XYZ file of C-alpha atoms in Angstrom:
111
model
C -0.050 -36.440 -31.954
C 1.200 -33.466 -33.930
C -0.310 -31.105 -31.333
C 1.459 -33.005 -28.555
C 4.844 -32.624 -30.263
C 4.148 -28.950 -30.901
C 3.296 -28.385 -27.232
C 6.436 -30.263 -26.182
C 8.597 -28.171 -28.533
C 7.081 -24.940 -27.205
C 7.704 -25.982 -23.600
C 11.262 -26.967 -24.413
C 11.970 -23.696 -26.228
C 10.370 -21.540 -23.550
C 12.472 -23.308 -20.935
C 15.616 -22.483 -22.897
C 14.656 -18.858 -23.389
C 13.420 -18.052 -19.894
C 15.991 -16.435 -17.579
C 15.512 -19.077 -14.896
C 16.433 -18.223 -11.322
C 17.693 -14.673 -11.311
C 20.008 -13.677 -8.509
C 18.432 -10.245 -8.042
C 14.723 -9.500 -8.087
C 13.364 -6.032 -8.752
C 10.148 -4.207 -9.412
C 9.952 -0.856 -11.165
C 6.991 1.371 -10.344
C 6.031 4.159 -12.712
C 3.832 6.982 -11.467
C 1.876 9.649 -13.295
C 3.149 13.122 -12.395
C 0.569 13.837 -9.665
C 0.040 10.231 -8.480
C 0.777 9.778 -4.783
C -0.969 6.510 -3.973
C -0.441 3.014 -5.275
C -2.801 1.470 -7.795
C -4.383 -1.882 -6.960
C -2.056 -3.560 -9.470
C 1.013 -1.924 -7.912
C -0.102 -3.066 -4.438
C -0.522 -6.633 -5.688
C 2.891 -6.598 -7.387
C 4.614 -5.211 -4.280
C 2.897 -7.734 -2.012
C 3.991 -10.593 -4.261
C 7.551 -9.296 -4.212
C 7.559 -8.776 -0.439
C 6.497 -12.401 0.010
C 9.839 -13.561 -1.421
C 12.348 -11.896 0.948
C 12.426 -10.051 4.308
C 14.439 -6.996 3.193
C 14.361 -4.690 0.165
C 15.979 -1.499 -1.086
C 13.948 1.376 -2.522
C 15.632 3.500 -5.169
C 13.499 6.643 -5.199
C 13.579 9.232 -7.966
C 12.256 12.746 -7.583
C 8.873 13.694 -8.950
C 8.784 15.580 -12.245
C 6.543 18.288 -10.768
C 7.842 21.743 -11.734
C 7.684 23.119 -8.170
C 10.583 21.606 -6.182
C 8.796 21.591 -2.820
C 5.699 19.951 -4.320
C 7.949 17.405 -6.082
C 9.501 16.492 -2.717
C 6.086 16.086 -1.060
C 4.865 13.856 -3.873
C 7.945 11.628 -3.583
C 7.472 11.364 0.186
C 3.815 10.380 -0.216
C 4.756 7.659 -2.697
C 7.296 6.207 -0.283
C 4.769 6.360 2.565
C 2.395 4.029 0.714
C 5.209 1.526 0.138
C 6.330 1.815 3.775
C 2.807 0.961 4.930
C 2.774 -2.208 2.821
C 6.239 -3.140 4.092
C 5.099 -2.696 7.689
C 2.076 -4.928 7.092
C 4.413 -7.655 5.802
C 7.223 -7.089 8.365
C 9.660 -6.055 5.646
C 12.840 -4.061 6.315
C 13.334 -1.247 3.800
C 16.516 0.606 2.947
C 15.601 3.835 1.131
C 17.994 5.522 -1.268
C 17.429 8.786 -3.088
C 18.425 8.472 -6.747
C 18.360 11.925 -8.391
C 19.637 10.569 -11.739
C 16.990 7.860 -11.972
C 14.053 8.492 -14.319
C 11.619 10.923 -12.716
C 8.427 9.526 -11.184
C 9.843 6.047 -10.600
C 10.577 3.862 -7.612
C 12.597 0.697 -7.987
C 12.221 -1.969 -5.332
C 15.170 -4.349 -5.454
C 17.049 -6.852 -3.370
C 19.743 -5.219 -1.233
Protein backbone atom coordinates (compact mmCIF):
# COMPACT_ATOMS: atom_id res chain seq x y z
CA UNK A 1 0.00 0.00 0.00
CA UNK A 2 2.87 2.33 0.83
CA UNK A 3 4.44 1.60 -2.57
CA UNK A 4 1.15 2.43 -4.29
CA UNK A 5 0.95 5.82 -2.57
CA UNK A 6 4.59 6.50 -3.40
CA UNK A 7 3.99 5.69 -7.07
CA UNK A 8 0.89 7.91 -7.09
CA UNK A 9 2.83 10.79 -5.51
CA UNK A 10 5.63 10.44 -8.06
CA UNK A 11 3.16 10.45 -10.96
CA UNK A 12 1.39 13.47 -9.54
CA UNK A 13 4.64 15.39 -9.02
CA UNK A 14 6.04 14.50 -12.43
CA UNK A 15 2.81 15.70 -14.02
CA UNK A 16 3.17 19.03 -12.24
CA UNK A 17 6.80 19.44 -13.21
CA UNK A 18 6.61 18.37 -16.85
CA UNK A 19 6.24 21.21 -19.37
CA UNK A 20 3.12 19.68 -20.92
CA UNK A 21 2.20 20.64 -24.46
CA UNK A 22 4.81 23.07 -25.68
CA UNK A 23 3.81 25.42 -28.45
CA UNK A 24 7.13 25.13 -30.29
CA UNK A 25 9.07 21.93 -30.83
CA UNK A 26 12.77 21.92 -31.61
CA UNK A 27 15.70 19.59 -31.95
CA UNK A 28 19.31 20.69 -31.58
CA UNK A 29 21.94 18.66 -33.42
CA UNK A 30 25.56 18.87 -32.34
CA UNK A 31 28.28 17.74 -34.72
CA UNK A 32 31.94 16.96 -34.18
CA UNK A 33 34.14 19.32 -36.20
CA UNK A 34 34.63 17.00 -39.20
CA UNK A 35 31.27 15.17 -39.00
CA UNK A 36 29.23 15.49 -42.20
CA UNK A 37 26.72 12.67 -41.88
CA UNK A 38 24.03 12.00 -39.33
CA UNK A 39 24.46 9.40 -36.63
CA UNK A 40 21.82 6.69 -36.29
CA UNK A 41 20.51 8.42 -33.15
CA UNK A 42 20.27 11.77 -34.94
CA UNK A 43 18.37 10.13 -37.83
CA UNK A 44 15.92 8.56 -35.38
CA UNK A 45 15.40 11.85 -33.54
CA UNK A 46 14.83 13.78 -36.78
CA UNK A 47 12.40 11.15 -38.09
CA UNK A 48 10.41 11.30 -34.86
CA UNK A 49 10.28 15.08 -35.09
CA UNK A 50 9.30 15.05 -38.77
CA UNK A 51 6.39 12.76 -37.93
CA UNK A 52 4.77 15.56 -35.90
CA UNK A 53 4.44 18.35 -38.50
CA UNK A 54 4.74 18.88 -42.28
CA UNK A 55 7.08 21.90 -42.22
CA UNK A 56 10.23 22.81 -40.28
CA UNK A 57 12.88 25.52 -40.17
CA UNK A 58 16.60 24.71 -40.07
CA UNK A 59 18.83 27.18 -38.27
CA UNK A 60 22.29 26.30 -39.59
CA UNK A 61 25.52 27.44 -37.98
CA UNK A 62 28.86 27.42 -39.75
CA UNK A 63 31.36 24.67 -39.12
CA UNK A 64 34.25 25.44 -36.78
CA UNK A 65 36.80 24.21 -39.33
CA UNK A 66 39.68 26.70 -39.61
CA UNK A 67 39.58 26.83 -43.43
CA UNK A 68 36.53 28.90 -44.47
CA UNK A 69 35.87 27.03 -47.72
CA UNK A 70 36.10 23.65 -45.98
CA UNK A 71 33.79 24.95 -43.22
CA UNK A 72 31.20 25.89 -45.87
CA UNK A 73 31.42 22.46 -47.54
CA UNK A 74 30.98 20.70 -44.21
CA UNK A 75 27.89 22.77 -43.39
CA UNK A 76 26.41 22.02 -46.82
CA UNK A 77 26.98 18.28 -46.39
CA UNK A 78 25.25 18.35 -43.01
CA UNK A 79 22.21 20.07 -44.49
CA UNK A 80 22.15 17.60 -47.39
CA UNK A 81 21.67 14.67 -45.01
CA UNK A 82 18.75 16.45 -43.32
CA UNK A 83 17.25 17.39 -46.70
CA UNK A 84 17.30 13.74 -47.74
CA UNK A 85 15.38 12.71 -44.62
CA UNK A 86 12.90 15.55 -45.16
CA UNK A 87 12.33 14.43 -48.75
CA UNK A 88 11.68 10.86 -47.62
CA UNK A 89 9.01 12.16 -45.22
CA UNK A 90 7.56 14.83 -47.57
CA UNK A 91 8.63 17.63 -45.23
CA UNK A 92 8.99 21.26 -46.33
CA UNK A 93 12.18 22.86 -45.00
CA UNK A 94 12.99 26.53 -44.63
CA UNK A 95 16.77 26.92 -44.23
CA UNK A 96 18.29 29.88 -42.43
CA UNK A 97 21.97 30.61 -42.01
CA UNK A 98 22.73 31.63 -38.42
CA UNK A 99 26.34 32.88 -38.19
CA UNK A 100 25.99 33.79 -34.48
CA UNK A 101 24.67 30.37 -33.48
CA UNK A 102 27.11 27.99 -31.79
CA UNK A 103 29.44 26.48 -34.38
CA UNK A 104 28.77 22.92 -35.54
CA UNK A 105 25.07 22.98 -34.68
CA UNK A 106 21.81 22.73 -36.57
CA UNK A 107 18.54 23.52 -34.88
CA UNK A 108 15.38 22.08 -36.38
CA UNK A 109 12.35 24.01 -35.14
CA UNK A 110 8.77 24.76 -35.98
CA UNK A 111 8.44 27.74 -38.34
